[in-house]
């Protein structure tokens, strides 16, 4: 596989992965509609930072432990499931005060950057996916560390573009989605999705 073929094939695969609905999409959409685009973008930056952390662990061989060590996978898996449950219960129990303007804030200033990082880093599926997925697109004879970071960077760029698309799309219907009753139901739906993701993660092997 040539360098060009590798980059094109990976970009296509990473694009399909990026737009597939999942935890990241739910987190960004919910944050954009309930708490504003700035916090949603911070969540996206956190998710991207988590990708780079996983990329570094893959590049230096640390994440390979998850592929061979059942104990390491189990510990990280349950930590991720507990964290997702905590996020879900926070959304389900905390009163909703939608942000109507970019300058307004909620009563509790949630650090969505940290939440984005933790949501990604505590998901062992991301690590196992990177371990099994990225090496397929590293051309023979090239530095695996440099190429790992290059491929992760492409994934992050695609993820950022998709996040901005979701955030901008949410603005078009913000006047509807930020109504208290609608925002409460959005919180409940997202919280329920997070509980589902937590259950799927806990059941994974």
PDB file of N, CA, C and O in Angstrom, residues 48-114:
ATOM      1  N   UNK A  48     -11.361  15.203  21.361  1.00  0.00           N
ATOM      2  CA  UNK A  48     -10.184  15.153  20.489  1.00  0.00           C
ATOM      3  C   UNK A  48      -8.896  14.959  21.294  1.00  0.00           C
ATOM      4  O   UNK A  48      -7.995  14.232  20.866  1.00  0.00           O
ATOM      5  N   UNK A  49      -8.825  15.595  22.456  1.00  0.00           N
ATOM      6  CA  UNK A  49      -7.662  15.404  23.321  1.00  0.00           C
ATOM      7  C   UNK A  49      -7.565  13.948  23.764  1.00  0.00           C
ATOM      8  O   UNK A  49      -6.479  13.365  23.823  1.00  0.00           O
ATOM      9  N   UNK A  50      -8.714  13.350  24.072  1.00  0.00           N
ATOM     10  CA  UNK A  50      -8.732  11.937  24.431  1.00  0.00           C
ATOM     11  C   UNK A  50      -8.223  11.062  23.303  1.00  0.00           C
ATOM     12  O   UNK A  50      -7.516  10.070  23.544  1.00  0.00           O
ATOM     13  N   UNK A  51      -8.548  11.437  22.061  1.00  0.00           N
ATOM     14  CA  UNK A  51      -8.031  10.683  20.905  1.00  0.00           C
ATOM     15  C   UNK A  51      -6.512  10.750  20.848  1.00  0.00           C
ATOM     16  O   UNK A  51      -5.840   9.740  20.579  1.00  0.00           O
ATOM     17  N   UNK A  52      -5.954  11.941  21.118  1.00  0.00           N
ATOM     18  CA  UNK A  52      -4.499  12.078  21.094  1.00  0.00           C
ATOM     19  C   UNK A  52      -3.853  11.290  22.237  1.00  0.00           C
ATOM     20  O   UNK A  52      -2.760  10.737  22.075  1.00  0.00           O
ATOM     21  N   UNK A  53      -4.534  11.240  23.387  1.00  0.00           N
ATOM     22  CA  UNK A  53      -4.004  10.453  24.499  1.00  0.00           C
ATOM     23  C   UNK A  53      -3.961   8.974  24.123  1.00  0.00           C
ATOM     24  O   UNK A  53      -2.962   8.280  24.344  1.00  0.00           O
ATOM     25  N   UNK A  54      -5.053   8.493  23.528  1.00  0.00           N
ATOM     26  CA  UNK A  54      -5.072   7.099  23.070  1.00  0.00           C
ATOM     27  C   UNK A  54      -4.033   6.878  21.978  1.00  0.00           C
ATOM     28  O   UNK A  54      -3.378   5.834  21.933  1.00  0.00           O
ATOM     29  N   UNK A  55      -3.890   7.864  21.086  1.00  0.00           N
ATOM     30  CA  UNK A  55      -2.893   7.742  20.032  1.00  0.00           C
ATOM     31  C   UNK A  55      -1.493   7.613  20.590  1.00  0.00           C
ATOM     32  O   UNK A  55      -0.683   6.812  20.104  1.00  0.00           O
ATOM     33  N   UNK A  56      -1.204   8.399  21.637  1.00  0.00           N
ATOM     34  CA  UNK A  56       0.118   8.325  22.264  1.00  0.00           C
ATOM     35  C   UNK A  56       0.330   6.959  22.904  1.00  0.00           C
ATOM     36  O   UNK A  56       1.421   6.372  22.805  1.00  0.00           O
ATOM     37  N   UNK A  57      -0.710   6.426  23.552  1.00  0.00           N
ATOM     38  CA  UNK A  57      -0.578   5.121  24.187  1.00  0.00           C
ATOM     39  C   UNK A  57      -0.398   4.015  23.150  1.00  0.00           C
ATOM     40  O   UNK A  57       0.351   3.063  23.362  1.00  0.00           O
ATOM     41  N   UNK A  58      -1.092   4.159  22.012  1.00  0.00           N
ATOM     42  CA  UNK A  58      -0.917   3.174  20.943  1.00  0.00           C
ATOM     43  C   UNK A  58       0.491   3.274  20.365  1.00  0.00           C
ATOM     44  O   UNK A  58       1.167   2.267  20.144  1.00  0.00           O
ATOM     45  N   UNK A  59       0.939   4.516  20.111  1.00  0.00           N
ATOM     46  CA  UNK A  59       2.248   4.725  19.497  1.00  0.00           C
ATOM     47  C   UNK A  59       3.371   4.142  20.349  1.00  0.00           C
ATOM     48  O   UNK A  59       4.352   3.606  19.820  1.00  0.00           O
ATOM     49  N   UNK A  60       3.223   4.239  21.650  1.00  0.00           N
ATOM     50  CA  UNK A  60       4.286   3.773  22.541  1.00  0.00           C
ATOM     51  C   UNK A  60       3.974   2.416  23.176  1.00  0.00           C
ATOM     52  O   UNK A  60       4.641   1.995  24.112  1.00  0.00           O
ATOM     53  N   UNK A  61       2.927   1.753  22.669  1.00  0.00           N
ATOM     54  CA  UNK A  61       2.674   0.373  23.043  1.00  0.00           C
ATOM     55  C   UNK A  61       1.873   0.163  24.312  1.00  0.00           C
ATOM     56  O   UNK A  61       1.564  -0.978  24.649  1.00  0.00           O
ATOM     57  N   UNK A  62       1.494   1.227  25.013  1.00  0.00           N
ATOM     58  CA  UNK A  62       0.797   1.046  26.288  1.00  0.00           C
ATOM     59  C   UNK A  62      -0.616   0.501  26.092  1.00  0.00           C
ATOM     60  O   UNK A  62      -1.070  -0.358  26.857  1.00  0.00           O
ATOM     61  N   UNK A  63      -1.318   0.999  25.065  1.00  0.00           N
ATOM     62  CA  UNK A  63      -2.698   0.561  24.862  1.00  0.00           C
ATOM     63  C   UNK A  63      -2.787  -0.893  24.432  1.00  0.00           C
ATOM     64  O   UNK A  63      -3.846  -1.508  24.519  1.00  0.00           O
ATOM     65  N   UNK A  64      -1.672  -1.455  23.966  1.00  0.00           N
ATOM     66  CA  UNK A  64      -1.690  -2.862  23.574  1.00  0.00           C
ATOM     67  C   UNK A  64      -2.010  -3.762  24.760  1.00  0.00           C
ATOM     68  O   UNK A  64      -2.485  -4.893  24.589  1.00  0.00           O
ATOM     69  N   UNK A  65      -1.784  -3.258  25.976  1.00  0.00           N
ATOM     70  CA  UNK A  65      -2.134  -4.028  27.171  1.00  0.00           C
ATOM     71  C   UNK A  65      -3.618  -4.361  27.203  1.00  0.00           C
ATOM     72  O   UNK A  65      -4.015  -5.424  27.678  1.00  0.00           O
ATOM     73  N   UNK A  66      -4.441  -3.437  26.700  1.00  0.00           N
ATOM     74  CA  UNK A  66      -5.880  -3.660  26.718  1.00  0.00           C
ATOM     75  C   UNK A  66      -6.274  -4.824  25.809  1.00  0.00           C
ATOM     76  O   UNK A  66      -7.287  -5.478  26.031  1.00  0.00           O
ATOM     77  N   UNK A  67      -5.484  -5.032  24.771  1.00  0.00           N
ATOM     78  CA  UNK A  67      -5.808  -6.100  23.830  1.00  0.00           C
ATOM     79  C   UNK A  67      -5.399  -7.472  24.353  1.00  0.00           C
ATOM     80  O   UNK A  67      -5.905  -8.488  23.882  1.00  0.00           O
ATOM     81  N   UNK A  68      -4.482  -7.512  25.325  1.00  0.00           N
ATOM     82  CA  UNK A  68      -3.970  -8.805  25.803  1.00  0.00           C
ATOM     83  C   UNK A  68      -4.251  -9.043  27.283  1.00  0.00           C
ATOM     84  O   UNK A  68      -4.169 -10.172  27.756  1.00  0.00           O
ATOM     85  N   UNK A  69      -4.580  -7.971  28.015  1.00  0.00           N
ATOM     86  CA  UNK A  69      -4.799  -8.113  29.452  1.00  0.00           C
ATOM     87  C   UNK A  69      -6.281  -7.963  29.773  1.00  0.00           C
ATOM     88  O   UNK A  69      -6.846  -6.879  29.648  1.00  0.00           O
ATOM     89  N   UNK A  70      -6.903  -9.042  30.190  1.00  0.00           N
ATOM     90  CA  UNK A  70      -8.317  -8.994  30.547  1.00  0.00           C
ATOM     91  C   UNK A  70      -8.543  -8.111  31.770  1.00  0.00           C
ATOM     92  O   UNK A  70      -9.527  -7.367  31.837  1.00  0.00           O
ATOM     93  N   UNK A  71      -7.614  -8.147  32.745  1.00  0.00           N
ATOM     94  CA  UNK A  71      -7.771  -7.344  33.952  1.00  0.00           C
ATOM     95  C   UNK A  71      -7.723  -5.858  33.630  1.00  0.00           C
ATOM     96  O   UNK A  71      -8.555  -5.080  34.119  1.00  0.00           O
ATOM     97  N   UNK A  72      -6.757  -5.451  32.798  1.00  0.00           N
ATOM     98  CA  UNK A  72      -6.641  -4.035  32.447  1.00  0.00           C
ATOM     99  C   UNK A  72      -7.889  -3.561  31.721  1.00  0.00           C
ATOM    100  O   UNK A  72      -8.407  -2.472  31.987  1.00  0.00           O
ATOM    101  N   UNK A  73      -8.391  -4.388  30.803  1.00  0.00           N
ATOM    102  CA  UNK A  73      -9.596  -4.018  30.073  1.00  0.00           C
ATOM    103  C   UNK A  73     -10.793  -3.924  31.019  1.00  0.00           C
ATOM    104  O   UNK A  73     -11.593  -2.977  30.940  1.00  0.00           O
ATOM    105  N   UNK A  74     -10.919  -4.885  31.922  1.00  0.00           N
ATOM    106  CA  UNK A  74     -12.053  -4.894  32.837  1.00  0.00           C
ATOM    107  C   UNK A  74     -12.053  -3.659  33.738  1.00  0.00           C
ATOM    108  O   UNK A  74     -13.097  -3.036  33.962  1.00  0.00           O
ATOM    109  N   UNK A  75     -10.882  -3.308  34.270  1.00  0.00           N
ATOM    110  CA  UNK A  75     -10.796  -2.147  35.164  1.00  0.00           C
ATOM    111  C   UNK A  75     -11.199  -0.864  34.443  1.00  0.00           C
ATOM    112  O   UNK A  75     -11.995  -0.068  34.962  1.00  0.00           O
ATOM    113  N   UNK A  76     -10.652  -0.667  33.245  1.00  0.00           N
ATOM    114  CA  UNK A  76     -10.973   0.543  32.500  1.00  0.00           C
ATOM    115  C   UNK A  76     -12.420   0.523  32.031  1.00  0.00           C
ATOM    116  O   UNK A  76     -13.106   1.552  32.017  1.00  0.00           O
ATOM    117  N   UNK A  77     -12.901  -0.665  31.677  1.00  0.00           N
ATOM    118  CA  UNK A  77     -14.282  -0.802  31.223  1.00  0.00           C
ATOM    119  C   UNK A  77     -15.265  -0.385  32.312  1.00  0.00           C
ATOM    120  O   UNK A  77     -16.192   0.396  32.060  1.00  0.00           O
ATOM    121  N   UNK A  78     -15.057  -0.877  33.524  1.00  0.00           N
ATOM    122  CA  UNK A  78     -15.980  -0.549  34.604  1.00  0.00           C
ATOM    123  C   UNK A  78     -15.847   0.900  35.048  1.00  0.00           C
ATOM    124  O   UNK A  78     -16.840   1.532  35.431  1.00  0.00           O
ATOM    125  N   UNK A  79     -14.636   1.442  34.985  1.00  0.00           N
ATOM    126  CA  UNK A  79     -14.464   2.866  35.293  1.00  0.00           C
ATOM    127  C   UNK A  79     -15.237   3.719  34.286  1.00  0.00           C
ATOM    128  O   UNK A  79     -15.914   4.687  34.649  1.00  0.00           O
ATOM    129  N   UNK A  80     -15.178   3.342  33.007  1.00  0.00           N
ATOM    130  CA  UNK A  80     -15.919   4.063  31.984  1.00  0.00           C
ATOM    131  C   UNK A  80     -17.418   3.928  32.152  1.00  0.00           C
ATOM    132  O   UNK A  80     -18.163   4.900  31.992  1.00  0.00           O
ATOM    133  N   UNK A  81     -17.891   2.728  32.489  1.00  0.00           N
ATOM    134  CA  UNK A  81     -19.325   2.517  32.673  1.00  0.00           C
ATOM    135  C   UNK A  81     -19.855   3.324  33.852  1.00  0.00           C
ATOM    136  O   UNK A  81     -20.932   3.930  33.771  1.00  0.00           O
ATOM    137  N   UNK A  82     -19.102   3.339  34.943  1.00  0.00           N
ATOM    138  CA  UNK A  82     -19.508   4.125  36.119  1.00  0.00           C
ATOM    139  C   UNK A  82     -19.554   5.609  35.783  1.00  0.00           C
ATOM    140  O   UNK A  82     -20.475   6.333  36.176  1.00  0.00           O
ATOM    141  N   UNK A  83     -18.557   6.080  35.026  1.00  0.00           N
ATOM    142  CA  UNK A  83     -18.524   7.494  34.654  1.00  0.00           C
ATOM    143  C   UNK A  83     -19.719   7.857  33.771  1.00  0.00           C
ATOM    144  O   UNK A  83     -20.355   8.906  33.961  1.00  0.00           O
ATOM    145  N   UNK A  84     -20.066   7.009  32.816  1.00  0.00           N
ATOM    146  CA  UNK A  84     -21.221   7.267  31.966  1.00  0.00           C
ATOM    147  C   UNK A  84     -22.509   7.279  32.772  1.00  0.00           C
ATOM    148  O   UNK A  84     -23.403   8.097  32.535  1.00  0.00           O
ATOM    149  N   UNK A  85     -22.619   6.395  33.742  1.00  0.00           N
ATOM    150  CA  UNK A  85     -23.797   6.386  34.622  1.00  0.00           C
ATOM    151  C   UNK A  85     -23.872   7.677  35.424  1.00  0.00           C
ATOM    152  O   UNK A  85     -24.961   8.243  35.599  1.00  0.00           O
ATOM    153  N   UNK A  86     -22.718   8.145  35.903  1.00  0.00           N
ATOM    154  CA  UNK A  86     -22.704   9.415  36.660  1.00  0.00           C
ATOM    155  C   UNK A  86     -23.171  10.570  35.778  1.00  0.00           C
ATOM    156  O   UNK A  86     -23.976  11.395  36.207  1.00  0.00           O
ATOM    157  N   UNK A  87     -22.688  10.621  34.534  1.00  0.00           N
ATOM    158  CA  UNK A  87     -23.138  11.662  33.609  1.00  0.00           C
ATOM    159  C   UNK A  87     -24.645  11.559  33.370  1.00  0.00           C
ATOM    160  O   UNK A  87     -25.356  12.569  33.362  1.00  0.00           O
ATOM    161  N   UNK A  88     -25.131  10.336  33.188  1.00  0.00           N
ATOM    162  CA  UNK A  88     -26.546  10.126  32.905  1.00  0.00           C
ATOM    163  C   UNK A  88     -27.421  10.581  34.072  1.00  0.00           C
ATOM    164  O   UNK A  88     -28.398  11.316  33.875  1.00  0.00           O
ATOM    165  N   UNK A  89     -27.069  10.168  35.289  1.00  0.00           N
ATOM    166  CA  UNK A  89     -27.870  10.551  36.452  1.00  0.00           C
ATOM    167  C   UNK A  89     -27.797  12.059  36.695  1.00  0.00           C
ATOM    168  O   UNK A  89     -28.763  12.672  37.144  1.00  0.00           O
ATOM    169  N   UNK A  90     -26.650  12.672  36.377  1.00  0.00           N
ATOM    170  CA  UNK A  90     -26.533  14.126  36.508  1.00  0.00           C
ATOM    171  C   UNK A  90     -27.508  14.820  35.561  1.00  0.00           C
ATOM    172  O   UNK A  90     -28.171  15.793  35.936  1.00  0.00           O
ATOM    173  N   UNK A  91     -27.622  14.320  34.338  1.00  0.00           N
ATOM    174  CA  UNK A  91     -28.549  14.913  33.370  1.00  0.00           C
ATOM    175  C   UNK A  91     -30.000  14.666  33.760  1.00  0.00           C
ATOM    176  O   UNK A  91     -30.870  15.519  33.563  1.00  0.00           O
ATOM    177  N   UNK A  92     -30.280  13.499  34.327  1.00  0.00           N
ATOM    178  CA  UNK A  92     -31.648  13.149  34.664  1.00  0.00           C
ATOM    179  C   UNK A  92     -32.146  13.857  35.917  1.00  0.00           C
ATOM    180  O   UNK A  92     -33.341  14.137  36.043  1.00  0.00           O
ATOM    181  N   UNK A  93     -31.228  14.178  36.846  1.00  0.00           N
ATOM    182  CA  UNK A  93     -31.639  14.723  38.138  1.00  0.00           C
ATOM    183  C   UNK A  93     -31.445  16.225  38.255  1.00  0.00           C
ATOM    184  O   UNK A  93     -32.149  16.882  39.025  1.00  0.00           O
ATOM    185  N   UNK A  94     -30.511  16.805  37.503  1.00  0.00           N
ATOM    186  CA  UNK A  94     -30.212  18.223  37.641  1.00  0.00           C
ATOM    187  C   UNK A  94     -31.252  19.056  36.910  1.00  0.00           C
ATOM    188  O   UNK A  94     -31.548  18.782  35.741  1.00  0.00           O
ATOM    189  N   UNK A  95     -31.830  20.085  37.554  1.00  0.00           N
ATOM    190  CA  UNK A  95     -32.783  20.951  36.864  1.00  0.00           C
ATOM    191  C   UNK A  95     -32.147  21.591  35.639  1.00  0.00           C
ATOM    192  O   UNK A  95     -30.988  21.995  35.662  1.00  0.00           O
ATOM    193  N   UNK A  96     -32.930  21.679  34.563  1.00  0.00           N
ATOM    194  CA  UNK A  96     -32.414  22.224  33.311  1.00  0.00           C
ATOM    195  C   UNK A  96     -32.616  23.729  33.276  1.00  0.00           C
ATOM    196  O   UNK A  96     -33.718  24.225  33.476  1.00  0.00           O
ATOM    197  N   UNK A  97     -31.547  24.466  33.007  1.00  0.00           N
ATOM    198  CA  UNK A  97     -31.615  25.913  32.802  1.00  0.00           C
ATOM    199  C   UNK A  97     -30.901  26.212  31.491  1.00  0.00           C
ATOM    200  O   UNK A  97     -29.716  26.533  31.496  1.00  0.00           O
ATOM    201  N   UNK A  98     -31.603  26.084  30.368  1.00  0.00           N
ATOM    202  CA  UNK A  98     -30.958  26.233  29.070  1.00  0.00           C
ATOM    203  C   UNK A  98     -30.298  27.592  28.917  1.00  0.00           C
ATOM    204  O   UNK A  98     -30.816  28.613  29.385  1.00  0.00           O
ATOM    205  N   UNK A  99     -29.174  27.636  28.217  1.00  0.00           N
ATOM    206  CA  UNK A  99     -28.467  28.865  27.944  1.00  0.00           C
ATOM    207  C   UNK A  99     -29.086  29.498  26.709  1.00  0.00           C
ATOM    208  O   UNK A  99     -29.007  28.968  25.608  1.00  0.00           O
ATOM    209  N   UNK A 100     -29.678  30.668  26.870  1.00  0.00           N
ATOM    210  CA  UNK A 100     -30.389  31.312  25.772  1.00  0.00           C
ATOM    211  C   UNK A 100     -29.458  32.104  24.873  1.00  0.00           C
ATOM    212  O   UNK A 100     -29.682  32.252  23.687  1.00  0.00           O
ATOM    213  N   UNK A 101     -28.393  32.628  25.442  1.00  0.00           N
ATOM    214  CA  UNK A 101     -27.428  33.397  24.681  1.00  0.00           C
ATOM    215  C   UNK A 101     -26.034  32.898  25.004  1.00  0.00           C
ATOM    216  O   UNK A 101     -25.793  32.319  26.045  1.00  0.00           O
ATOM    217  N   UNK A 102     -25.099  33.180  24.097  1.00  0.00           N
ATOM    218  CA  UNK A 102     -23.743  32.695  24.285  1.00  0.00           C
ATOM    219  C   UNK A 102     -23.095  33.279  25.525  1.00  0.00           C
ATOM    220  O   UNK A 102     -22.212  32.714  26.110  1.00  0.00           O
ATOM    221  N   UNK A 103     -23.553  34.438  25.961  1.00  0.00           N
ATOM    222  CA  UNK A 103     -22.929  35.058  27.115  1.00  0.00           C
ATOM    223  C   UNK A 103     -23.469  34.581  28.436  1.00  0.00           C
ATOM    224  O   UNK A 103     -22.927  34.881  29.495  1.00  0.00           O
ATOM    225  N   UNK A 104     -24.599  33.827  28.395  1.00  0.00           N
ATOM    226  CA  UNK A 104     -25.205  33.364  29.623  1.00  0.00           C
ATOM    227  C   UNK A 104     -24.601  32.045  30.040  1.00  0.00           C
ATOM    228  O   UNK A 104     -24.100  31.283  29.246  1.00  0.00           O
ATOM    229  N   UNK A 105     -24.675  31.748  31.323  1.00  0.00           N
ATOM    230  CA  UNK A 105     -24.152  30.471  31.806  1.00  0.00           C
ATOM    231  C   UNK A 105     -25.169  29.792  32.677  1.00  0.00           C
ATOM    232  O   UNK A 105     -26.159  30.370  33.092  1.00  0.00           O
ATOM    233  N   UNK A 106     -24.925  28.557  32.974  1.00  0.00           N
ATOM    234  CA  UNK A 106     -25.803  27.821  33.854  1.00  0.00           C
ATOM    235  C   UNK A 106     -25.353  28.024  35.281  1.00  0.00           C
ATOM    236  O   UNK A 106     -24.279  28.539  35.560  1.00  0.00           O
ATOM    237  N   UNK A 107     -26.182  27.594  36.206  1.00  0.00           N
ATOM    238  CA  UNK A 107     -25.855  27.784  37.617  1.00  0.00           C
ATOM    239  C   UNK A 107     -24.588  27.032  37.980  1.00  0.00           C
ATOM    240  O   UNK A 107     -23.768  27.497  38.751  1.00  0.00           O
ATOM    241  N   UNK A 108     -24.452  25.864  37.423  1.00  0.00           N
ATOM    242  CA  UNK A 108     -23.256  25.077  37.663  1.00  0.00           C
ATOM    243  C   UNK A 108     -22.387  25.128  36.409  1.00  0.00           C
ATOM    244  O   UNK A 108     -22.819  24.765  35.328  1.00  0.00           O
ATOM    245  N   UNK A 109     -21.172  25.615  36.546  1.00  0.00           N
ATOM    246  CA  UNK A 109     -20.279  25.751  35.410  1.00  0.00           C
ATOM    247  C   UNK A 109     -19.562  24.419  35.190  1.00  0.00           C
ATOM    248  O   UNK A 109     -18.486  24.177  35.719  1.00  0.00           O
ATOM    249  N   UNK A 110     -20.178  23.553  34.414  1.00  0.00           N
ATOM    250  CA  UNK A 110     -19.618  22.239  34.152  1.00  0.00           C
ATOM    251  C   UNK A 110     -18.422  22.383  33.218  1.00  0.00           C
ATOM    252  O   UNK A 110     -18.452  23.153  32.261  1.00  0.00           O
ATOM    253  N   UNK A 111     -17.379  21.640  33.510  1.00  0.00           N
ATOM    254  CA  UNK A 111     -16.195  21.644  32.664  1.00  0.00           C
ATOM    255  C   UNK A 111     -16.373  20.565  31.600  1.00  0.00           C
ATOM    256  O   UNK A 111     -16.026  19.408  31.810  1.00  0.00           O
ATOM    257  N   UNK A 112     -16.913  20.951  30.462  1.00  0.00           N
ATOM    258  CA  UNK A 112     -17.210  19.984  29.425  1.00  0.00           C
ATOM    259  C   UNK A 112     -15.959  19.520  28.706  1.00  0.00           C
ATOM    260  O   UNK A 112     -15.977  18.468  28.059  1.00  0.00           O
ATOM    261  N   UNK A 113     -14.873  20.273  28.776  1.00  0.00           N
ATOM    262  CA  UNK A 113     -13.611  19.796  28.219  1.00  0.00           C
ATOM    263  C   UNK A 113     -13.153  18.543  28.968  1.00  0.00           C
ATOM    264  O   UNK A 113     -12.810  17.525  28.352  1.00  0.00           O
ATOM    265  N   UNK A 114     -13.169  18.614  30.297  1.00  0.00           N
ATOM    266  CA  UNK A 114     -12.771  17.460  31.111  1.00  0.00           C
ATOM    267  C   UNK A 114     -13.717  16.295  30.885  1.00  0.00           C
ATOM    268  O   UNK A 114     -13.286  15.134  30.787  1.00  0.00           O
TER     269      UNK A 114
END
